[in-house]
PDB file of C-alpha atoms in Angstrom:
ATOM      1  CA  UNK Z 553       0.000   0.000   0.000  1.00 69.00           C
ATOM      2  CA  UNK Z 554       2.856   2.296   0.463  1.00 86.00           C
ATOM      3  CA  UNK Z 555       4.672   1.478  -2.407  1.00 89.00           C
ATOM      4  CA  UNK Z 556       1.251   2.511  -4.632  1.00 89.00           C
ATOM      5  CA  UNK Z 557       0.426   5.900  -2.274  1.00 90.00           C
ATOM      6  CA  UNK Z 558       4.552   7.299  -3.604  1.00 92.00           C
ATOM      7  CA  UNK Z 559       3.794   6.213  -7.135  1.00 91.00           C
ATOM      8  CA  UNK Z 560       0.424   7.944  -6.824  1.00 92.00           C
ATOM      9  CA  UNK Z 561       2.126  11.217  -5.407  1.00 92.00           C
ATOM     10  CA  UNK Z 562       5.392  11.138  -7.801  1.00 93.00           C
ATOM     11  CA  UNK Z 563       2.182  10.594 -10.715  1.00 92.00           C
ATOM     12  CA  UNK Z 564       0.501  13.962  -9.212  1.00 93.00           C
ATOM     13  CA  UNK Z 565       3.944  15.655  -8.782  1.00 92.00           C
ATOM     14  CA  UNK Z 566       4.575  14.638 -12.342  1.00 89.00           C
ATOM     15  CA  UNK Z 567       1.339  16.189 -13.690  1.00 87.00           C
ATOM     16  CA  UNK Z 568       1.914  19.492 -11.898  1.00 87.00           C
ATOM     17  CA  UNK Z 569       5.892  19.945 -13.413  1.00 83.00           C
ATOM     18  CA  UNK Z 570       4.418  19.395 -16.382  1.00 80.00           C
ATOM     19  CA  UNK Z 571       2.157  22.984 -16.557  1.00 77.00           C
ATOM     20  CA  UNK Z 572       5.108  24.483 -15.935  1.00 76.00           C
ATOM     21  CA  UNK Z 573       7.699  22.616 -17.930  1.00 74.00           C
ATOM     22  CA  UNK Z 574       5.153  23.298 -20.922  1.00 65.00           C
ATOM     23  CA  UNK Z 575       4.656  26.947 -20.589  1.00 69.00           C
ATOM     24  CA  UNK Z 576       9.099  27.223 -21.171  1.00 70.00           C
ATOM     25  CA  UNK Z 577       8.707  25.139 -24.354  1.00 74.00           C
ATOM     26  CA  UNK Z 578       5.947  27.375 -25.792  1.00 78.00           C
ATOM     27  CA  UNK Z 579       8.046  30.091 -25.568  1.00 82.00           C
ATOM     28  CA  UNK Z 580      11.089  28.943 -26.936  1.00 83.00           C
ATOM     29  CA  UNK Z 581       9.190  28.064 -29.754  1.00 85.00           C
ATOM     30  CA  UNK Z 582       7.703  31.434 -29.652  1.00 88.00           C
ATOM     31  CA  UNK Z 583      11.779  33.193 -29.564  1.00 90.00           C
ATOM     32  CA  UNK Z 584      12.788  30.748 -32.376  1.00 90.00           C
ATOM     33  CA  UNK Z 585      10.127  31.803 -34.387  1.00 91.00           C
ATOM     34  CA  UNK Z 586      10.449  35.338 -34.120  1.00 91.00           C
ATOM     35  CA  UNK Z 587      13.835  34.613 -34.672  1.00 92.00           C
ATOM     36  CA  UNK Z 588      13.672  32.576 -37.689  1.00 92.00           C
ATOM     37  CA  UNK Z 589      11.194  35.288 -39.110  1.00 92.00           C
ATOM     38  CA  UNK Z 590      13.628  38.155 -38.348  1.00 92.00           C
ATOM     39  CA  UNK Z 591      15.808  36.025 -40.366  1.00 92.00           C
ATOM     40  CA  UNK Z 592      13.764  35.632 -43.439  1.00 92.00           C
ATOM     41  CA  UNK Z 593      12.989  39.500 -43.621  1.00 93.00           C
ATOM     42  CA  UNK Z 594      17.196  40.025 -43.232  1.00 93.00           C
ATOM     43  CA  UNK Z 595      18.164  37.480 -46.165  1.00 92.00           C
ATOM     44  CA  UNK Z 596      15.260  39.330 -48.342  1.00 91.00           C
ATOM     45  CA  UNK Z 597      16.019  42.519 -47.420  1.00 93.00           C
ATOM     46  CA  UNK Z 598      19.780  41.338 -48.365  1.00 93.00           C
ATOM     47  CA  UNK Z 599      18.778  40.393 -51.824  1.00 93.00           C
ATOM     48  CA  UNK Z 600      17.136  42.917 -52.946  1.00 92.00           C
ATOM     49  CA  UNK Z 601      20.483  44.996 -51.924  1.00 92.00           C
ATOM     50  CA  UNK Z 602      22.295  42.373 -53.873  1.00 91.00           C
ATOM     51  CA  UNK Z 603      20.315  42.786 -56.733  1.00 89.00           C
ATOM     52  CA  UNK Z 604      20.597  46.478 -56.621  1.00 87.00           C
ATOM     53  CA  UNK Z 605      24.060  46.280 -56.644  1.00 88.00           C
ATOM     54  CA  UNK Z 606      24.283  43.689 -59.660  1.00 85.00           C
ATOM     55  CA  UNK Z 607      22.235  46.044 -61.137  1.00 83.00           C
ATOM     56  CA  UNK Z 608      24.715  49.329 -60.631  1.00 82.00           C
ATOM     57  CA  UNK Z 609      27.753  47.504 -61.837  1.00 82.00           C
ATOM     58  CA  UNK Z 610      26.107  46.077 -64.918  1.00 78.00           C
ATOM     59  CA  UNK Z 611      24.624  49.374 -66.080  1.00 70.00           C
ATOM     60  CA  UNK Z 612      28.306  50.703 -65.586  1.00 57.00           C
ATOM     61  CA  UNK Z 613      30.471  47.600 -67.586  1.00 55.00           C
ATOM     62  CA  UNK Z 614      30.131  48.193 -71.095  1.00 57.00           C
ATOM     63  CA  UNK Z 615      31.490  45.551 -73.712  1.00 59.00           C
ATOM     64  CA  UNK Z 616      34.720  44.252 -73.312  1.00 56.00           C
ATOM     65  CA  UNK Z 617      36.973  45.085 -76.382  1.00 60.00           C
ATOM     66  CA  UNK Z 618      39.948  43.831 -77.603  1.00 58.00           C
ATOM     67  CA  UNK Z 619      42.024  45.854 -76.401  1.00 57.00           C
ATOM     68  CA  UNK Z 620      40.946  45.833 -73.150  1.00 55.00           C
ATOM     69  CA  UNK Z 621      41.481  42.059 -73.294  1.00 54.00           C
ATOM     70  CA  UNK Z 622      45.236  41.957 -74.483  1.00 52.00           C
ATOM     71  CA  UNK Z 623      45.503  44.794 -71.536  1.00 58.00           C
ATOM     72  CA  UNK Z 624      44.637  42.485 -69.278  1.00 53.00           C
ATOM     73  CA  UNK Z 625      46.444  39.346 -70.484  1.00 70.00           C
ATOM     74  CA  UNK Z 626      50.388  39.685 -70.332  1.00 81.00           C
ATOM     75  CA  UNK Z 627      52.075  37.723 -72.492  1.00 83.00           C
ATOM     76  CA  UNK Z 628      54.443  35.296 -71.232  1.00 86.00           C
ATOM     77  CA  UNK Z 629      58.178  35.609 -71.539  1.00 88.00           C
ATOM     78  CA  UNK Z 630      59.026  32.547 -73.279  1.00 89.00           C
ATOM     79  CA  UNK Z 631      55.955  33.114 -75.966  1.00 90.00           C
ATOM     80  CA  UNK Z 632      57.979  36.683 -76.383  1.00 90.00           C
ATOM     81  CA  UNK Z 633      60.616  34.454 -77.445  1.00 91.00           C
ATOM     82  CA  UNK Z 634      59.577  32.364 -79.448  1.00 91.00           C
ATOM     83  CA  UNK Z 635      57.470  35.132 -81.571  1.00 91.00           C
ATOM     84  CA  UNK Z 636      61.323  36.937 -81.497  1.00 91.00           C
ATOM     85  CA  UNK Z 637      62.969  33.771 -82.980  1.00 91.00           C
ATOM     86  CA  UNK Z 638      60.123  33.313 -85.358  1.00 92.00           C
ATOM     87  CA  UNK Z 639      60.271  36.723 -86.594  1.00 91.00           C
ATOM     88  CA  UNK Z 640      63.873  36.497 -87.197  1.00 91.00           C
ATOM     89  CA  UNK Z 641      63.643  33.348 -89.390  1.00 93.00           C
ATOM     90  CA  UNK Z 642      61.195  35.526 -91.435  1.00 91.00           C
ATOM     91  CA  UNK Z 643      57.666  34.240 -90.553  1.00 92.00           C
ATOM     92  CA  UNK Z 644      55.238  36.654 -91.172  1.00 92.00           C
ATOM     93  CA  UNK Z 645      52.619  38.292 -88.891  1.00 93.00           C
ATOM     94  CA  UNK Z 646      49.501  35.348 -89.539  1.00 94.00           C
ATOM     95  CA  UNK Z 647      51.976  32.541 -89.064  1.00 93.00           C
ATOM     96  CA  UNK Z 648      53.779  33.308 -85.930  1.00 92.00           C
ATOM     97  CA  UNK Z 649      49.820  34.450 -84.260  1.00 91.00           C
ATOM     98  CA  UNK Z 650      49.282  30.725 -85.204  1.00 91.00           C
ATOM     99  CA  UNK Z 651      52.280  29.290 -84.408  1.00 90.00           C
ATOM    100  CA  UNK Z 652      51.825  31.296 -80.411  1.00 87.00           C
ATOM    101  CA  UNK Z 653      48.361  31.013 -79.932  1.00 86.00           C
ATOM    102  CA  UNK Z 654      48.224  34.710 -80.087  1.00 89.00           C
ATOM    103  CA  UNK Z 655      46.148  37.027 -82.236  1.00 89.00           C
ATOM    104  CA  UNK Z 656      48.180  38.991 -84.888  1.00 91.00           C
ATOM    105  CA  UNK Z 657      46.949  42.680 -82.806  1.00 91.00           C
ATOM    106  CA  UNK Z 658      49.175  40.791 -79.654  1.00 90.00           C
ATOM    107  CA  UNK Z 659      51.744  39.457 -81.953  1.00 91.00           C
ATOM    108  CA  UNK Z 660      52.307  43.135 -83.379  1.00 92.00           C
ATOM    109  CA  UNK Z 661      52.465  44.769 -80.203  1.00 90.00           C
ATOM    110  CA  UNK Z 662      55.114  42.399 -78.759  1.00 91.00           C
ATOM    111  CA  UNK Z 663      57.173  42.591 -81.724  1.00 91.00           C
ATOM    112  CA  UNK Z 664      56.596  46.721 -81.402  1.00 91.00           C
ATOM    113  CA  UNK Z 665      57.486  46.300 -77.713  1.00 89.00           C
ATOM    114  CA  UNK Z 666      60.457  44.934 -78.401  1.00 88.00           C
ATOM    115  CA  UNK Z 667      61.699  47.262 -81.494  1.00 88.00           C
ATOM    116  CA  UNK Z 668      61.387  45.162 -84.244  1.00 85.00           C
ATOM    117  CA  UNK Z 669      60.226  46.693 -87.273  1.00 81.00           C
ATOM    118  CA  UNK Z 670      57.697  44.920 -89.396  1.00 76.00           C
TER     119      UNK Z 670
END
């Protein structure tokens, strides 16, 4: 009889934690929820920044040219070379572009670089 009067009071004791244990879940779920939507309106607000952005620096890039292109891409020493030795065994303009993977504008301005007269 004793044994069933404690399980009956830890049972009772049991119920009552639970009101109380219940109410501190509810509102952590209420805090992560506000949180997580606080979240969502951030990353938006975010994007649209991002996109705004994008935006700007697209309006202001115009077209890449070719020049712009060989301004950017420095020819490597050993291709100078080779476009040298070529040059000097009398291979014209076309050939030695083909030979160096280079476009005859880039193949000119090395040689011109270098003072080479064409």
């Amino acid at each position: 009889m004793d044994i069933e009067l404690i399980l009956l009071g830890i049972g009772i004791i049991c119920i009552i934690l639970s009101f109380f244990i219940g109410n501190s879940r509810r509102k952590n779920e209420e805090e992560i929820e506000n949180i997580s939507i606080s979240l969502h309106q951030e990353t938006n607000q975010l994007k649209k920044r991002l996109k705004a952005i994008e935006e700007e620096l697209m309006i202001s890039v115009g077209p890449v040219t070719n020049e712009q292109r060989r301004k950017t891409k420095p020819v490597h020493e050993i291709i100078i070379n080779q476009i040298l030795s070529l040059k000097a065994q009398g291979y014209s303009i076309p050939e030695i572009a083909k030979r160096s993977s280079l476009s005859n504008e880039e193949v000119i301005d090395v040689l011109k670089s270098r003072g080479v007269s064409l």
